[in-house]
């Protein structure tokens, strides 16, 4: 007999809403559609969430908590090229989990004041974390550049990381975004500023994320 406890109704509502928002986009999903997907009455859903904005806010609270935990784990000094790669991979995975927030950020923020304030703060913190990682790598001699250049690099990392999923969704509307490609693209912002030895190490890691690179390198040997 399965003794695993059933998830609470509130958790089921949030999980279903997240799946629907990610698949269809938050603006097109109604609370009635969420209730229907759960095979519950709209009144039962209303007991837990009075309107869709409350569901969005609850999901953002979960996302914010998980992202804050990830950012808290990134504590300089960092002295390996893999550190920034690993951080970016985890960040992209988390963004993908809550990707509907990134589909149309400006529209979502303009319609939800709470998300507007908290999302803006979260983006700033992601940029600050990227800057801390880059400065740490610079202190280890792995990354080259002035403070201004590293600041610009951190801003670009946050920028591409934030809008990658929207870009991929516009480019391939019916396909899932390639998270590995997103990480690879962001790392190409970092690569030109790496020490040659660190750059070679990064290129070796990149092959595992983009197998086509290995093929192109082999072809160039002939």
PDB file of C-alpha atoms in Angstrom:
ATOM      1  CA  UNK A   1       0.000   0.000   0.000  1.00  0.00           C
ATOM      2  CA  UNK A   2       1.302   3.446  -0.946  1.00  0.00           C
ATOM      3  CA  UNK A   3       1.825   5.387   2.276  1.00  0.00           C
ATOM      4  CA  UNK A   4       3.066   8.526   0.510  1.00  0.00           C
ATOM      5  CA  UNK A   5       0.940  11.461   1.710  1.00  0.00           C
ATOM      6  CA  UNK A   6      -1.125  13.314  -0.864  1.00  0.00           C
ATOM      7  CA  UNK A   7      -0.052  16.843  -1.646  1.00  0.00           C
ATOM      8  CA  UNK A   8      -2.107  19.548  -0.055  1.00  0.00           C
ATOM      9  CA  UNK A   9      -4.663  21.258  -2.265  1.00  0.00           C
ATOM     10  CA  UNK A  10      -2.763  24.564  -2.233  1.00  0.00           C
ATOM     11  CA  UNK A  11       0.417  22.851  -3.439  1.00  0.00           C
ATOM     12  CA  UNK A  12      -1.496  21.052  -6.183  1.00  0.00           C
ATOM     13  CA  UNK A  13      -3.024  24.328  -7.348  1.00  0.00           C
ATOM     14  CA  UNK A  14       0.374  26.011  -7.534  1.00  0.00           C
ATOM     15  CA  UNK A  15       2.002  23.074  -9.331  1.00  0.00           C
ATOM     16  CA  UNK A  16      -0.806  22.936 -11.894  1.00  0.00           C
ATOM     17  CA  UNK A  17      -0.839  26.697 -12.382  1.00  0.00           C
ATOM     18  CA  UNK A  18       2.929  26.706 -12.915  1.00  0.00           C
ATOM     19  CA  UNK A  19       2.657  23.977 -15.546  1.00  0.00           C
ATOM     20  CA  UNK A  20      -0.183  25.797 -17.320  1.00  0.00           C
ATOM     21  CA  UNK A  21       1.527  29.202 -17.167  1.00  0.00           C
ATOM     22  CA  UNK A  22       4.767  27.712 -18.535  1.00  0.00           C
ATOM     23  CA  UNK A  23       2.994  25.911 -21.355  1.00  0.00           C
ATOM     24  CA  UNK A  24       0.448  28.532 -22.415  1.00  0.00           C
ATOM     25  CA  UNK A  25       1.667  31.813 -20.924  1.00  0.00           C
ATOM     26  CA  UNK A  26       0.177  33.379 -17.802  1.00  0.00           C
ATOM     27  CA  UNK A  27      -2.176  35.874 -19.556  1.00  0.00           C
ATOM     28  CA  UNK A  28      -4.080  33.125 -21.388  1.00  0.00           C
ATOM     29  CA  UNK A  29      -4.693  30.903 -18.344  1.00  0.00           C
ATOM     30  CA  UNK A  30      -7.736  31.568 -16.148  1.00  0.00           C
ATOM     31  CA  UNK A  31      -8.453  30.325 -12.643  1.00  0.00           C
ATOM     32  CA  UNK A  32     -11.373  28.374 -14.106  1.00  0.00           C
ATOM     33  CA  UNK A  33      -8.974  26.588 -16.462  1.00  0.00           C
ATOM     34  CA  UNK A  34      -6.683  25.741 -13.535  1.00  0.00           C
ATOM     35  CA  UNK A  35      -9.642  24.396 -11.557  1.00  0.00           C
ATOM     36  CA  UNK A  36     -10.784  22.336 -14.543  1.00  0.00           C
ATOM     37  CA  UNK A  37      -7.304  20.866 -14.984  1.00  0.00           C
ATOM     38  CA  UNK A  38      -7.384  19.835 -11.313  1.00  0.00           C
ATOM     39  CA  UNK A  39     -10.967  18.548 -11.640  1.00  0.00           C
ATOM     40  CA  UNK A  40     -12.085  20.746  -8.765  1.00  0.00           C
ATOM     41  CA  UNK A  41     -14.791  23.359  -8.502  1.00  0.00           C
ATOM     42  CA  UNK A  42     -13.866  27.031  -9.017  1.00  0.00           C
ATOM     43  CA  UNK A  43     -15.217  27.620  -5.507  1.00  0.00           C
ATOM     44  CA  UNK A  44     -12.715  25.189  -4.018  1.00  0.00           C
ATOM     45  CA  UNK A  45      -9.880  26.994  -5.791  1.00  0.00           C
ATOM     46  CA  UNK A  46     -11.291  30.353  -4.673  1.00  0.00           C
ATOM     47  CA  UNK A  47     -11.092  29.137  -1.072  1.00  0.00           C
ATOM     48  CA  UNK A  48      -7.284  28.994  -1.443  1.00  0.00           C
ATOM     49  CA  UNK A  49      -6.698  31.834  -3.936  1.00  0.00           C
ATOM     50  CA  UNK A  50      -9.219  34.630  -4.466  1.00  0.00           C
ATOM     51  CA  UNK A  51      -7.805  35.615  -7.861  1.00  0.00           C
ATOM     52  CA  UNK A  52      -5.046  34.713 -10.287  1.00  0.00           C
ATOM     53  CA  UNK A  53      -2.712  37.450  -9.055  1.00  0.00           C
ATOM     54  CA  UNK A  54      -2.515  35.673  -5.705  1.00  0.00           C
ATOM     55  CA  UNK A  55      -1.394  32.508  -7.504  1.00  0.00           C
ATOM     56  CA  UNK A  56       1.220  34.449  -9.487  1.00  0.00           C
ATOM     57  CA  UNK A  57       2.487  36.105  -6.302  1.00  0.00           C
ATOM     58  CA  UNK A  58       2.725  32.763  -4.509  1.00  0.00           C
ATOM     59  CA  UNK A  59       4.683  31.233  -7.391  1.00  0.00           C
ATOM     60  CA  UNK A  60       6.971  34.244  -7.497  1.00  0.00           C
ATOM     61  CA  UNK A  61       7.569  33.855  -3.777  1.00  0.00           C
ATOM     62  CA  UNK A  62       8.705  30.262  -4.387  1.00  0.00           C
ATOM     63  CA  UNK A  63      10.907  31.335  -7.306  1.00  0.00           C
ATOM     64  CA  UNK A  64      12.383  34.220  -5.323  1.00  0.00           C
ATOM     65  CA  UNK A  65      13.209  31.912  -2.408  1.00  0.00           C
ATOM     66  CA  UNK A  66      14.866  29.302  -4.626  1.00  0.00           C
ATOM     67  CA  UNK A  67      16.853  31.933  -6.546  1.00  0.00           C
ATOM     68  CA  UNK A  68      17.949  33.613  -3.306  1.00  0.00           C
ATOM     69  CA  UNK A  69      19.162  30.244  -2.018  1.00  0.00           C
ATOM     70  CA  UNK A  70      21.164  29.730  -5.226  1.00  0.00           C
ATOM     71  CA  UNK A  71      22.700  33.199  -5.051  1.00  0.00           C
ATOM     72  CA  UNK A  72      23.541  32.680  -1.381  1.00  0.00           C
ATOM     73  CA  UNK A  73      25.552  29.559  -2.241  1.00  0.00           C
ATOM     74  CA  UNK A  74      27.840  31.555  -4.544  1.00  0.00           C
ATOM     75  CA  UNK A  75      30.415  32.778  -2.092  1.00  0.00           C
ATOM     76  CA  UNK A  76      33.781  34.073  -3.339  1.00  0.00           C
ATOM     77  CA  UNK A  77      36.645  33.431  -3.476  1.00  0.00           C
ATOM     78  CA  UNK A  78      36.167  31.359  -6.608  1.00  0.00           C
ATOM     79  CA  UNK A  79      39.287  30.179  -8.373  1.00  0.00           C
ATOM     80  CA  UNK A  80      38.056  27.769 -11.047  1.00  0.00           C
ATOM     81  CA  UNK A  81      36.536  28.435 -14.457  1.00  0.00           C
ATOM     82  CA  UNK A  82      33.923  25.773 -13.685  1.00  0.00           C
ATOM     83  CA  UNK A  83      32.565  27.928 -10.861  1.00  0.00           C
ATOM     84  CA  UNK A  84      30.902  30.444 -13.154  1.00  0.00           C
ATOM     85  CA  UNK A  85      29.823  27.725 -15.570  1.00  0.00           C
ATOM     86  CA  UNK A  86      28.195  25.725 -12.757  1.00  0.00           C
ATOM     87  CA  UNK A  87      26.476  28.817 -11.388  1.00  0.00           C
ATOM     88  CA  UNK A  88      25.068  29.716 -14.795  1.00  0.00           C
ATOM     89  CA  UNK A  89      23.812  26.182 -15.377  1.00  0.00           C
ATOM     90  CA  UNK A  90      21.939  26.143 -12.064  1.00  0.00           C
ATOM     91  CA  UNK A  91      20.556  29.614 -12.719  1.00  0.00           C
ATOM     92  CA  UNK A  92      19.261  28.650 -16.169  1.00  0.00           C
ATOM     93  CA  UNK A  93      17.656  25.501 -14.778  1.00  0.00           C
ATOM     94  CA  UNK A  94      15.820  27.555 -12.170  1.00  0.00           C
ATOM     95  CA  UNK A  95      14.745  30.170 -14.710  1.00  0.00           C
ATOM     96  CA  UNK A  96      13.436  27.369 -16.933  1.00  0.00           C
ATOM     97  CA  UNK A  97      11.430  25.926 -14.042  1.00  0.00           C
ATOM     98  CA  UNK A  98       9.615  29.274 -13.638  1.00  0.00           C
ATOM     99  CA  UNK A  99       9.992  30.380 -17.250  1.00  0.00           C
ATOM    100  CA  UNK A 100       6.595  32.047 -17.621  1.00  0.00           C
ATOM    101  CA  UNK A 101       7.941  34.966 -15.584  1.00  0.00           C
ATOM    102  CA  UNK A 102      10.490  35.543 -18.352  1.00  0.00           C
ATOM    103  CA  UNK A 103       8.200  35.233 -21.378  1.00  0.00           C
ATOM    104  CA  UNK A 104       7.049  38.853 -21.222  1.00  0.00           C
ATOM    105  CA  UNK A 105       8.644  40.463 -18.204  1.00  0.00           C
ATOM    106  CA  UNK A 106       7.549  44.038 -18.896  1.00  0.00           C
ATOM    107  CA  UNK A 107       3.865  43.127 -19.266  1.00  0.00           C
ATOM    108  CA  UNK A 108       3.870  40.986 -16.141  1.00  0.00           C
ATOM    109  CA  UNK A 109       5.624  43.674 -14.104  1.00  0.00           C
ATOM    110  CA  UNK A 110       3.340  46.445 -15.311  1.00  0.00           C
ATOM    111  CA  UNK A 111       0.282  44.486 -14.212  1.00  0.00           C
ATOM    112  CA  UNK A 112       1.551  43.336 -10.831  1.00  0.00           C
ATOM    113  CA  UNK A 113       3.145  45.928  -8.541  1.00  0.00           C
ATOM    114  CA  UNK A 114       4.466  43.371  -6.068  1.00  0.00           C
ATOM    115  CA  UNK A 115       6.211  41.369  -8.787  1.00  0.00           C
ATOM    116  CA  UNK A 116       7.469  44.618 -10.337  1.00  0.00           C
ATOM    117  CA  UNK A 117       9.310  45.622  -7.174  1.00  0.00           C
ATOM    118  CA  UNK A 118      10.617  42.176  -6.238  1.00  0.00           C
ATOM    119  CA  UNK A 119      11.597  41.075  -9.737  1.00  0.00           C
ATOM    120  CA  UNK A 120      13.578  44.273 -10.253  1.00  0.00           C
ATOM    121  CA  UNK A 121      15.427  43.676  -6.974  1.00  0.00           C
ATOM    122  CA  UNK A 122      16.104  40.059  -7.959  1.00  0.00           C
ATOM    123  CA  UNK A 123      17.596  41.107 -11.303  1.00  0.00           C
ATOM    124  CA  UNK A 124      19.887  43.568  -9.548  1.00  0.00           C
ATOM    125  CA  UNK A 125      21.015  40.855  -7.174  1.00  0.00           C
ATOM    126  CA  UNK A 126      21.756  38.478 -10.060  1.00  0.00           C
ATOM    127  CA  UNK A 127      23.926  41.178 -11.637  1.00  0.00           C
ATOM    128  CA  UNK A 128      25.710  41.771  -8.324  1.00  0.00           C
ATOM    129  CA  UNK A 129      26.381  38.044  -7.966  1.00  0.00           C
ATOM    130  CA  UNK A 130      27.746  37.861 -11.510  1.00  0.00           C
ATOM    131  CA  UNK A 131      30.013  40.820 -10.715  1.00  0.00           C
ATOM    132  CA  UNK A 132      31.222  39.156  -7.497  1.00  0.00           C
ATOM    133  CA  UNK A 133      32.084  35.976  -9.402  1.00  0.00           C
ATOM    134  CA  UNK A 134      33.928  37.898 -12.122  1.00  0.00           C
ATOM    135  CA  UNK A 135      35.870  40.010  -9.609  1.00  0.00           C
ATOM    136  CA  UNK A 136      36.802  36.844  -7.739  1.00  0.00           C
ATOM    137  CA  UNK A 137      38.059  35.204 -10.929  1.00  0.00           C
ATOM    138  CA  UNK A 138      39.974  38.397 -11.717  1.00  0.00           C
ATOM    139  CA  UNK A 139      41.556  38.273  -8.265  1.00  0.00           C
ATOM    140  CA  UNK A 140      42.681  34.714  -9.018  1.00  0.00           C
ATOM    141  CA  UNK A 141      44.264  35.882 -12.274  1.00  0.00           C
ATOM    142  CA  UNK A 142      41.811  33.922 -14.423  1.00  0.00           C
ATOM    143  CA  UNK A 143      39.871  36.894 -15.777  1.00  0.00           C
ATOM    144  CA  UNK A 144      41.332  40.111 -17.154  1.00  0.00           C
ATOM    145  CA  UNK A 145      39.760  43.564 -17.184  1.00  0.00           C
ATOM    146  CA  UNK A 146      39.260  46.825 -15.337  1.00  0.00           C
ATOM    147  CA  UNK A 147      36.543  47.322 -12.756  1.00  0.00           C
ATOM    148  CA  UNK A 148      34.419  49.100 -15.363  1.00  0.00           C
ATOM    149  CA  UNK A 149      34.884  46.302 -17.887  1.00  0.00           C
ATOM    150  CA  UNK A 150      34.012  43.652 -15.320  1.00  0.00           C
ATOM    151  CA  UNK A 151      30.945  45.656 -14.297  1.00  0.00           C
ATOM    152  CA  UNK A 152      29.809  45.814 -17.924  1.00  0.00           C
ATOM    153  CA  UNK A 153      30.455  42.081 -18.292  1.00  0.00           C
ATOM    154  CA  UNK A 154      28.325  41.320 -15.227  1.00  0.00           C
ATOM    155  CA  UNK A 155      25.495  43.477 -16.608  1.00  0.00           C
ATOM    156  CA  UNK A 156      25.653  41.624 -19.931  1.00  0.00           C
ATOM    157  CA  UNK A 157      25.603  38.250 -18.164  1.00  0.00           C
ATOM    158  CA  UNK A 158      22.442  39.276 -16.305  1.00  0.00           C
ATOM    159  CA  UNK A 159      20.947  40.723 -19.492  1.00  0.00           C
ATOM    160  CA  UNK A 160      21.487  37.661 -21.709  1.00  0.00           C
ATOM    161  CA  UNK A 161      20.593  35.290 -18.880  1.00  0.00           C
ATOM    162  CA  UNK A 162      17.326  37.140 -18.317  1.00  0.00           C
ATOM    163  CA  UNK A 163      16.148  37.401 -21.912  1.00  0.00           C
ATOM    164  CA  UNK A 164      17.539  34.166 -23.368  1.00  0.00           C
ATOM    165  CA  UNK A 165      14.320  32.204 -22.912  1.00  0.00           C
ATOM    166  CA  UNK A 166      12.207  34.992 -24.444  1.00  0.00           C
ATOM    167  CA  UNK A 167      14.577  35.126 -27.407  1.00  0.00           C
ATOM    168  CA  UNK A 168      14.452  31.357 -27.889  1.00  0.00           C
ATOM    169  CA  UNK A 169      10.660  31.334 -27.553  1.00  0.00           C
ATOM    170  CA  UNK A 170      10.350  33.999 -30.252  1.00  0.00           C
ATOM    171  CA  UNK A 171      12.818  32.141 -32.494  1.00  0.00           C
ATOM    172  CA  UNK A 172      11.293  28.690 -31.966  1.00  0.00           C
ATOM    173  CA  UNK A 173       7.736  29.215 -30.617  1.00  0.00           C
ATOM    174  CA  UNK A 174       6.851  25.537 -30.306  1.00  0.00           C
ATOM    175  CA  UNK A 175      10.162  24.153 -29.048  1.00  0.00           C
ATOM    176  CA  UNK A 176      11.691  24.030 -25.587  1.00  0.00           C
ATOM    177  CA  UNK A 177      14.617  26.377 -25.034  1.00  0.00           C
ATOM    178  CA  UNK A 178      18.051  24.770 -25.071  1.00  0.00           C
ATOM    179  CA  UNK A 179      19.369  25.543 -21.587  1.00  0.00           C
ATOM    180  CA  UNK A 180      22.856  24.286 -22.446  1.00  0.00           C
ATOM    181  CA  UNK A 181      22.977  26.657 -25.397  1.00  0.00           C
ATOM    182  CA  UNK A 182      21.932  29.515 -23.145  1.00  0.00           C
ATOM    183  CA  UNK A 183      24.776  28.756 -20.736  1.00  0.00           C
ATOM    184  CA  UNK A 184      27.165  28.473 -23.672  1.00  0.00           C
ATOM    185  CA  UNK A 185      26.094  31.848 -25.089  1.00  0.00           C
ATOM    186  CA  UNK A 186      26.573  33.612 -21.775  1.00  0.00           C
ATOM    187  CA  UNK A 187      29.986  32.022 -21.319  1.00  0.00           C
ATOM    188  CA  UNK A 188      31.029  33.399 -24.694  1.00  0.00           C
ATOM    189  CA  UNK A 189      30.665  36.833 -23.112  1.00  0.00           C
ATOM    190  CA  UNK A 190      33.181  35.787 -20.472  1.00  0.00           C
ATOM    191  CA  UNK A 191      35.584  33.882 -22.731  1.00  0.00           C
ATOM    192  CA  UNK A 192      37.364  36.873 -24.375  1.00  0.00           C
ATOM    193  CA  UNK A 193      38.359  38.174 -20.932  1.00  0.00           C
ATOM    194  CA  UNK A 194      39.769  34.905 -19.625  1.00  0.00           C
ATOM    195  CA  UNK A 195      43.474  34.214 -19.257  1.00  0.00           C
ATOM    196  CA  UNK A 196      44.595  32.008 -22.194  1.00  0.00           C
ATOM    197  CA  UNK A 197      44.970  28.927 -19.974  1.00  0.00           C
ATOM    198  CA  UNK A 198      41.545  29.484 -18.440  1.00  0.00           C
ATOM    199  CA  UNK A 199      40.109  30.073 -21.922  1.00  0.00           C
ATOM    200  CA  UNK A 200      41.475  26.726 -23.116  1.00  0.00           C
ATOM    201  CA  UNK A 201      39.954  25.051 -20.075  1.00  0.00           C
ATOM    202  CA  UNK A 202      36.611  26.745 -20.777  1.00  0.00           C
ATOM    203  CA  UNK A 203      36.666  25.597 -24.403  1.00  0.00           C
ATOM    204  CA  UNK A 204      37.212  22.017 -23.233  1.00  0.00           C
ATOM    205  CA  UNK A 205      34.154  22.279 -20.963  1.00  0.00           C
ATOM    206  CA  UNK A 206      32.101  23.882 -23.740  1.00  0.00           C
ATOM    207  CA  UNK A 207      32.470  20.824 -25.963  1.00  0.00           C
ATOM    208  CA  UNK A 208      30.410  18.812 -23.478  1.00  0.00           C
ATOM    209  CA  UNK A 209      27.612  21.396 -23.755  1.00  0.00           C
ATOM    210  CA  UNK A 210      27.853  21.891 -27.506  1.00  0.00           C
ATOM    211  CA  UNK A 211      28.922  18.576 -29.127  1.00  0.00           C
ATOM    212  CA  UNK A 212      28.982  20.289 -32.527  1.00  0.00           C
ATOM    213  CA  UNK A 213      32.094  22.148 -31.391  1.00  0.00           C
ATOM    214  CA  UNK A 214      34.033  18.912 -31.180  1.00  0.00           C
ATOM    215  CA  UNK A 215      33.068  18.059 -34.752  1.00  0.00           C
ATOM    216  CA  UNK A 216      34.058  21.480 -36.071  1.00  0.00           C
ATOM    217  CA  UNK A 217      37.416  21.328 -34.274  1.00  0.00           C
ATOM    218  CA  UNK A 218      38.134  17.907 -35.720  1.00  0.00           C
ATOM    219  CA  UNK A 219      37.248  19.117 -39.194  1.00  0.00           C
ATOM    220  CA  UNK A 220      39.620  22.062 -38.814  1.00  0.00           C
ATOM    221  CA  UNK A 221      42.517  19.664 -38.183  1.00  0.00           C
ATOM    222  CA  UNK A 222      42.396  18.435 -41.798  1.00  0.00           C
TER     223      UNK A 222
END
